[in-house]
XYZ file of C-alpha atoms in Angstrom:
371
model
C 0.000 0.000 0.000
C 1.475 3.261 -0.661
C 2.037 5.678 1.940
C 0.184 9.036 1.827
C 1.234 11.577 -0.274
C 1.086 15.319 0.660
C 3.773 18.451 -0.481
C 7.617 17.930 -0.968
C 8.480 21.613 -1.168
C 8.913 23.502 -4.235
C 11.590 26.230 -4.039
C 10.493 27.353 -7.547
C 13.706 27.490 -8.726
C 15.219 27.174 -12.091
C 15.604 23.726 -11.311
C 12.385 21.798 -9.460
C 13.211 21.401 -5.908
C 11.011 19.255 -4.018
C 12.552 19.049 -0.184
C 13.587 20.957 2.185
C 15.521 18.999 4.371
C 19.316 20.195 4.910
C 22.549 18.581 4.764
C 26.171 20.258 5.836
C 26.178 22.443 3.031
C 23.230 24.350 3.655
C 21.256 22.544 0.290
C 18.493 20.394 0.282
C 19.814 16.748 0.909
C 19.453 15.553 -2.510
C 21.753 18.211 -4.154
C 25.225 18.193 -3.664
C 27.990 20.383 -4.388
C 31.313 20.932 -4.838
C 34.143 23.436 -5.009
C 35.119 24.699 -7.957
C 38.174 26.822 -8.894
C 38.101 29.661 -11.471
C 40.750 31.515 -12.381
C 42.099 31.011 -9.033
C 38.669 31.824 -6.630
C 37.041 28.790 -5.577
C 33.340 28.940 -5.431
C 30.576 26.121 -4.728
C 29.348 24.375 -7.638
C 25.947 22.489 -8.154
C 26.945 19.051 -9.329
C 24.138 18.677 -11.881
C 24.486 16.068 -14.584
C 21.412 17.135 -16.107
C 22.981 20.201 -17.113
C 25.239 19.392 -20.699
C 27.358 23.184 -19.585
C 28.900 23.882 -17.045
C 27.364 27.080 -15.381
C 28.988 30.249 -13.590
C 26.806 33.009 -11.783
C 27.329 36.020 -13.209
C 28.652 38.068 -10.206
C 31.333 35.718 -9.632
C 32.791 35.582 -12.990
C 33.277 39.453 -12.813
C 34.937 38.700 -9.666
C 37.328 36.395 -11.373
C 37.520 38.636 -14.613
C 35.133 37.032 -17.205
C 34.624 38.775 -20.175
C 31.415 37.509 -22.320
C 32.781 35.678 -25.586
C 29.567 35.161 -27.410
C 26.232 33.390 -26.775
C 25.051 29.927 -26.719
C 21.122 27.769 -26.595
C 21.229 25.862 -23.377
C 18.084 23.444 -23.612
C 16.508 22.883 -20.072
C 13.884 20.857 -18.807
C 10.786 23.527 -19.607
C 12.552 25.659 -22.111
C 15.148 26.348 -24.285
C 17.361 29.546 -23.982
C 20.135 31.691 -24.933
C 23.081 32.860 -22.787
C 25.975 34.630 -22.745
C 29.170 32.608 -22.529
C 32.749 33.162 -21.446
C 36.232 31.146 -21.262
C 37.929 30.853 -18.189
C 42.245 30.505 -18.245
C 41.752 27.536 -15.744
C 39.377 25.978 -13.586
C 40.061 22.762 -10.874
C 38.407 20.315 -9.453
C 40.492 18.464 -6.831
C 43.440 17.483 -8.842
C 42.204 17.987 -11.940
C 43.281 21.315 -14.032
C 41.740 22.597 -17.105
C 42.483 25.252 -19.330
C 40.126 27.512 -21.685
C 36.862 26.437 -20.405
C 33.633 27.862 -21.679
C 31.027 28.364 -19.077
C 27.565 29.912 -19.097
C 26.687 32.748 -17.214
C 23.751 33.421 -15.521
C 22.333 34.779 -12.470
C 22.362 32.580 -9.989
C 21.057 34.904 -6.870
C 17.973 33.298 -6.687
C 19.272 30.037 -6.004
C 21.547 30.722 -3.247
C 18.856 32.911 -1.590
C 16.651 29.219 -1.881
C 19.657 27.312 -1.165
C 20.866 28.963 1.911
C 24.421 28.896 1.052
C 26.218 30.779 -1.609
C 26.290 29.179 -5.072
C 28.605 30.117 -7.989
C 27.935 27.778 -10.413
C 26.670 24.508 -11.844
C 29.171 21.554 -12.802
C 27.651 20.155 -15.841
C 28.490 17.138 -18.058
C 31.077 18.752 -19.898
C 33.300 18.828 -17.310
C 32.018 16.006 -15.117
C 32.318 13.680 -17.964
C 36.585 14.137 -17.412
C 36.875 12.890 -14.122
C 34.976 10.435 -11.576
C 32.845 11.630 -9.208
C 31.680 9.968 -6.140
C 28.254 11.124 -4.003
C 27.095 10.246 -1.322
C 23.650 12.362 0.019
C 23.635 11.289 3.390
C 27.474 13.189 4.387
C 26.355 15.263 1.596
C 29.668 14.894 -0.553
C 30.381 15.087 -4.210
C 34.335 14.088 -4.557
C 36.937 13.447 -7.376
C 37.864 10.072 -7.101
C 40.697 7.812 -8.938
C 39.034 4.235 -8.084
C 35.331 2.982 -8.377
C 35.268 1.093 -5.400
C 34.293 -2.076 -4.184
C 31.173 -3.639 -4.419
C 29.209 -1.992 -6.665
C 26.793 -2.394 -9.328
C 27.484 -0.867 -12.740
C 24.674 0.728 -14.497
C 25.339 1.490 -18.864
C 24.326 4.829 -19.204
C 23.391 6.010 -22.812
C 25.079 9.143 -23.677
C 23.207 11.421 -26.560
C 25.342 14.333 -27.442
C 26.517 15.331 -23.963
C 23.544 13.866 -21.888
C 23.168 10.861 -20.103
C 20.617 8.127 -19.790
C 19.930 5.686 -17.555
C 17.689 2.357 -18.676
C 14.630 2.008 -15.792
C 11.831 -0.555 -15.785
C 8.402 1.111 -14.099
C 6.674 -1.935 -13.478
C 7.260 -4.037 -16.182
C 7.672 -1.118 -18.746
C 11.842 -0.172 -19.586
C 12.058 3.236 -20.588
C 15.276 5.744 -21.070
C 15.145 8.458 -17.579
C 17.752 11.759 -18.164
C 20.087 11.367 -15.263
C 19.537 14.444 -13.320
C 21.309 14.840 -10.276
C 19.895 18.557 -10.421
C 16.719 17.732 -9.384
C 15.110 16.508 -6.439
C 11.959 14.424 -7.818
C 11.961 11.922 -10.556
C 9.904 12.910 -12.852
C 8.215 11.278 -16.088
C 6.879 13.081 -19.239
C 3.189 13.491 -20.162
C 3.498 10.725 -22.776
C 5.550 8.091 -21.217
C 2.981 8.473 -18.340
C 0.643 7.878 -20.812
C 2.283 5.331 -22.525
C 2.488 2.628 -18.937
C -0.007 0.149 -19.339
C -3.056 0.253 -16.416
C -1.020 -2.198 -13.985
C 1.634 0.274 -14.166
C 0.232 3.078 -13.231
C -0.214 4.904 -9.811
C -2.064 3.658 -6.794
C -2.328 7.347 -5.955
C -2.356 10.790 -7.427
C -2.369 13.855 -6.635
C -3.070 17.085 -9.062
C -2.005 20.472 -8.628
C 1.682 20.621 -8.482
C 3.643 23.221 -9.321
C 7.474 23.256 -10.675
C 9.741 26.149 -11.686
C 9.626 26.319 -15.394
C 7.193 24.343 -15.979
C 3.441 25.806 -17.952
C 1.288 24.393 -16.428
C 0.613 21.921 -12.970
C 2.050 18.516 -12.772
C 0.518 15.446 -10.553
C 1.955 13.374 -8.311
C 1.822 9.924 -8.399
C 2.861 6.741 -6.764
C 4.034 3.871 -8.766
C 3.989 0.463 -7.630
C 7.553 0.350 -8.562
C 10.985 1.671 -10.214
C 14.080 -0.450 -11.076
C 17.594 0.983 -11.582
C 19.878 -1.811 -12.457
C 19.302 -4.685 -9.730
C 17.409 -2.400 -7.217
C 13.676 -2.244 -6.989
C 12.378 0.721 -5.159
C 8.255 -0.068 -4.390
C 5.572 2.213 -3.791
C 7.519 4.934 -5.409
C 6.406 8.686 -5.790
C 7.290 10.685 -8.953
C 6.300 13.294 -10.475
C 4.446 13.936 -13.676
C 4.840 16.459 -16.021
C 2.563 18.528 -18.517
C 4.312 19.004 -21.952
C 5.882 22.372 -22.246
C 6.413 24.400 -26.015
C 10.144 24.075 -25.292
C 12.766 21.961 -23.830
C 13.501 18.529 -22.823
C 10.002 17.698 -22.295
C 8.968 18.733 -25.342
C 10.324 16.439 -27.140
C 7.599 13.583 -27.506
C 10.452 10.432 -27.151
C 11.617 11.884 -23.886
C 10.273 9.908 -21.177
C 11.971 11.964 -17.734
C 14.483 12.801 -15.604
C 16.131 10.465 -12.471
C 16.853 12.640 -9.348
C 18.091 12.944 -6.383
C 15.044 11.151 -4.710
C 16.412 7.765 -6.159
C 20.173 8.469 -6.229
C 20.076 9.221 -2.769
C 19.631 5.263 -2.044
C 22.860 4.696 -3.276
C 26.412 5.462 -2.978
C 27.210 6.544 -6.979
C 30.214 6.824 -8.740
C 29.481 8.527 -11.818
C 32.605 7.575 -14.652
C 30.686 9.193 -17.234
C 33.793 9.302 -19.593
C 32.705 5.391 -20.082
C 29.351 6.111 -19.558
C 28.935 4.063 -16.597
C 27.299 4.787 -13.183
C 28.164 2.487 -10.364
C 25.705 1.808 -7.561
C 25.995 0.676 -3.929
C 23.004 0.840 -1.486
C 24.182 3.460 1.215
C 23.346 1.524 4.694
C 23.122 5.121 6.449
C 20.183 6.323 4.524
C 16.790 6.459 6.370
C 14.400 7.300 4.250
C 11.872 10.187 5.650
C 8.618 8.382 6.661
C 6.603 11.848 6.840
C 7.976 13.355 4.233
C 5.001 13.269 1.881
C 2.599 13.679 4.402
C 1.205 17.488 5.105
C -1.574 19.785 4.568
C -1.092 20.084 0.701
C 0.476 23.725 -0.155
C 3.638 24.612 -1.598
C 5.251 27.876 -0.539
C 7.668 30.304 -1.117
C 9.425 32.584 1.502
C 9.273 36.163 0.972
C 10.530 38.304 3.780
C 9.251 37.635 7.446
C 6.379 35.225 6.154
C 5.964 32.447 3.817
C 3.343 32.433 0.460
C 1.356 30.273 -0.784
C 2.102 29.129 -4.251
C 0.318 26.352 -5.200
C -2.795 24.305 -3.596
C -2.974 20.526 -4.271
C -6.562 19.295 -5.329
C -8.508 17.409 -2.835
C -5.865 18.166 0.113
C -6.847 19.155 3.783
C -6.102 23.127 2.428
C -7.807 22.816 -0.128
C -10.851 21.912 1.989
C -10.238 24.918 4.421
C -10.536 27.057 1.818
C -6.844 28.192 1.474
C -5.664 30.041 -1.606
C -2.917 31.350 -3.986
C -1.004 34.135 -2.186
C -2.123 33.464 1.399
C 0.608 34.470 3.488
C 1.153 31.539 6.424
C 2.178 34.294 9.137
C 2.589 31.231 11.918
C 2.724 27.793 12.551
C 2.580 25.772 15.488
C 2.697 28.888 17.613
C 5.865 30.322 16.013
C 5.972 33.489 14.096
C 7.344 32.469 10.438
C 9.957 35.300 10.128
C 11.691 33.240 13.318
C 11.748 29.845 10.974
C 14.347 29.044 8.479
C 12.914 27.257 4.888
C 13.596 23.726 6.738
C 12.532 24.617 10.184
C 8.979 25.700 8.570
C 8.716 23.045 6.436
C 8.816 20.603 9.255
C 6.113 22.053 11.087
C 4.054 20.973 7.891
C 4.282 16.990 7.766
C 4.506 14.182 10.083
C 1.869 11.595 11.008
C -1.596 11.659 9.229
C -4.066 13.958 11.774
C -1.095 16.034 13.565
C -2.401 18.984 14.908
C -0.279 21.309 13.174
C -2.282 20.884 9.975
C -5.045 22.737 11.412
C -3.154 25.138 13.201
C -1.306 25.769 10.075
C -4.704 26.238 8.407
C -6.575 28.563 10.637
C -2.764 30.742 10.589
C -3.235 30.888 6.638
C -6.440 31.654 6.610
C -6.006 34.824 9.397
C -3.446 36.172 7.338
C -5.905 36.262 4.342
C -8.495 38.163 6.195
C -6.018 40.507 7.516
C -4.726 41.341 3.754
C-alpha cells in the first residue's frame, strides 16, 4: 500500500526542488555540491548532470575577470534559452586542471537565496564527464575520485550528445530516464505516463503541483515500482509532467528525468567518460517516513512570512478554503519570520491527523483576512 502523499516543497527554482531537508552544506539533501576553482577563486558548484554546460553566476565571474565571448542555446527541462558565454584561463576540481573552459553565465542569486548557502555555479556534463565523481547524500559529498570502489553495481548509461541516460523498468515497462542529479523528484513526461499500461500506473495521485519552469501543474503519483539496475524501489512517488512548447520535455520520445530522490539510495560513482554509473546501497540512509505527508500547499518565503504558491486538489487546504497568495504568518505557535525554509517546512508533515495541519490552516487563513 502506498504511503500518503502530501507536499515535498517547491523552491520554484530554475531547477524543481522538491525538499527541504538540509545537509552540511546548507542545500536540500538531494543536491550536492562541490568546489570549484576559477581563475584562481574557488566557489561552490551544483553538481548537476542534467545540465550538458557547465554554469557560472554572473557576479562571480566578474569577480574572477570574465569577459562575455559570445552566446550559446542551453536546452533545459521547460525551455530552451540563450546565454551569454565566457572562457575561463583555468578551472580545478580536486586534482584535476583545465584550461580555456567555456562556461555559461547566468544569475544565480535566486538560487543561493533558496539554497541557503552561496552558489557560484553549476558543474555540468562537460566537465564532469573528465573525471569520476563519487556522491554520497547522506554526508552530503560530491568528490573526485581515482578508483570505483568495491562492491558496486554498474549501471550502462546512454550518452546522446553530452547527456546521459539511464535504462529504468516502471513496473514491467523499460524506458530511457535523463540522469539528473539537479533535481530533487523523478519525474516522467506526459506521454511516457501515458504510454504505462493500467497495472503500471499509480495507486495514488495527486493534481495540482507546481514546478519552476514548468506551464502548467504537474501530478503526483505513486508507482507500484521503479528499477535501476538490480534495485527495486516499491511504492515509489514521482512526479508527472505537462508538456511544455520548449525543452527537454517537449520532445515527444523523452520519457523523464532520475533525481536525487532515487540516487540518494545509493552510494554513486558517476565515470561518465565510459558512460557508466556504479551503484551501492548506502546503509546510512533512512528514508523520511513523513515526508510526503502534510496539509497540501507549496510555498515560497518572501521576507518575514511564507506564500502560498500552489494548492494541491482534494488536500486538507484545499478543503479549508486556502488560496494562492495566502501568506502563512505562523505555525505551530511560532511566528514564520523566526523559521528558516527547513525549520517551517517541518512544522508541515509528520503523522496523518497532527495537529499542526489545522493550526497551520486557521494561521493561513487569518493572514488572508487581515490582507
Amino acid at each position: 500500500m502506498c504511503r500518503n502523499v502530501g507536499i515535498a516543497i517547491a523552491l520554484l527554482l530554475w531547477f524543481s526542488r522538491e525538499s527541504a531537508a538540509q545537509n552540511q552544506n546548507g542545500l536540500t539533501r538531494r543536491l550536492l555540491t562541490t568546489r570549484v576553482e576559477v581563475n584562481g577563486a574557488s566557489g561552490l558548484f551544483l553538481v548537476d548532470t542534467g545540465s550538458d554546460c557547465t554554469i557560472i553566476d554572473s557576479a562571480f565571474a566578474q569577480r574572477v575577470g570574465l569577459k562575455s565571448s559570445g552566446t550559446a542555446l542551453v536546452e533545459r527541462n521547460y525551455s530552451t534559452e540563450e546565454h551569454i558565454t565566457a572562457t575561463a584561463e583555468h578551472v580545478r576540481i580536486g586534482a584535476k586542471t583545465w584550461s580555456s573552459v567555456p562556461l555559461v553565465l547566468l544569475d544565480l542569486t535566486m538560487l543561493s537565496k533558496m539554497q541557503m548557502a552561496s552558489i557560484s555555479g553549476i558543474l555540468g556534463t562537460d566537465l564532469l564527464a573528465r573525471m569520476k565523481m563519487r556522491f554520497l547524500y547522506t554526508s552530503g559529498v560530491a568528490e573526485v575520485v581515482d578508483d570505483i570502489g568495491q562492491g558496486t553495481f554498474p549501471v550502462r548509461l546512454e550518452k546522446v550528445r553530452s547527456r546521459y541516460f539511464v535504462p529504468v523498468i516502471i513496473g514491467t515497462t523499460p524506458v530511457e530516464m535523463l540522469l539528473d542529479s539537479g533535481t530533487n523528484m523523478t519525474a516522467l513526461s506526459a506521454s511516457a505516463w501515458r504510454s504505462l499500461p493500467l497495472s503500471s500506473r499509480a495507486n495514488r495521485t495527486i493534481e495540482g503541483i507546481q514546478s519552476s519552469g514548468s506551464p502548467a501543474s504537474a501530478l503526483v503519483a505513486c508507482i507500484p515500482s521503479i528499477q535501476v539496475g538490480d534495485t527495486v524501489l516499491h511504492d515509489y512517488p514521482l512526479r508527472v509532467t505537462s508538456s511544455p512548447a520548449s525543452g527537454s520535455f517537449a520532445d515527444p520520445t523523452f520519457a523523464g528525468i532520475l533525481g536525487g530522490d532515487y540516487l540518494e539510495h545509493f552510494e554513486l560513482t558517476l565515470d561518465l567518460e565510459h558512460s557508466v554509473m556504479h551503484l551501492k546501497r548506502d546503509a546510512a540512509f533512512r528514508a523520511d517516513p513523513y515526508e510526503f505527508v502534510t496539509v497540501g500547499v507549496q510555498f515560497f518565503k518572501s521576507g518575514d512570512a511564507f506564500s502560498v504558491v500552489a494548492v494541491w486538489k482534494d488536500s486538507p487546504a484545499e478543503a479549508a478554503g486556502v488560496l494562492l497568495g495566502d501568506r502563512i504568518i505562523s505555525v505551530n505557535g511560532r511566528a514564520s519570520a523566526d523559521l528558516r525554509v527547513e525549520e517551517f517546512a517541518k512544522q508541515l508533515h509528520g503523522p496523518v491527523g497532527k495537529h499542526a495541519a489545522n493550526e497551520l490552516l486557521a494561521n493561513v487563513i487569518a493572514a488572508a483576512l487581515v490582507g
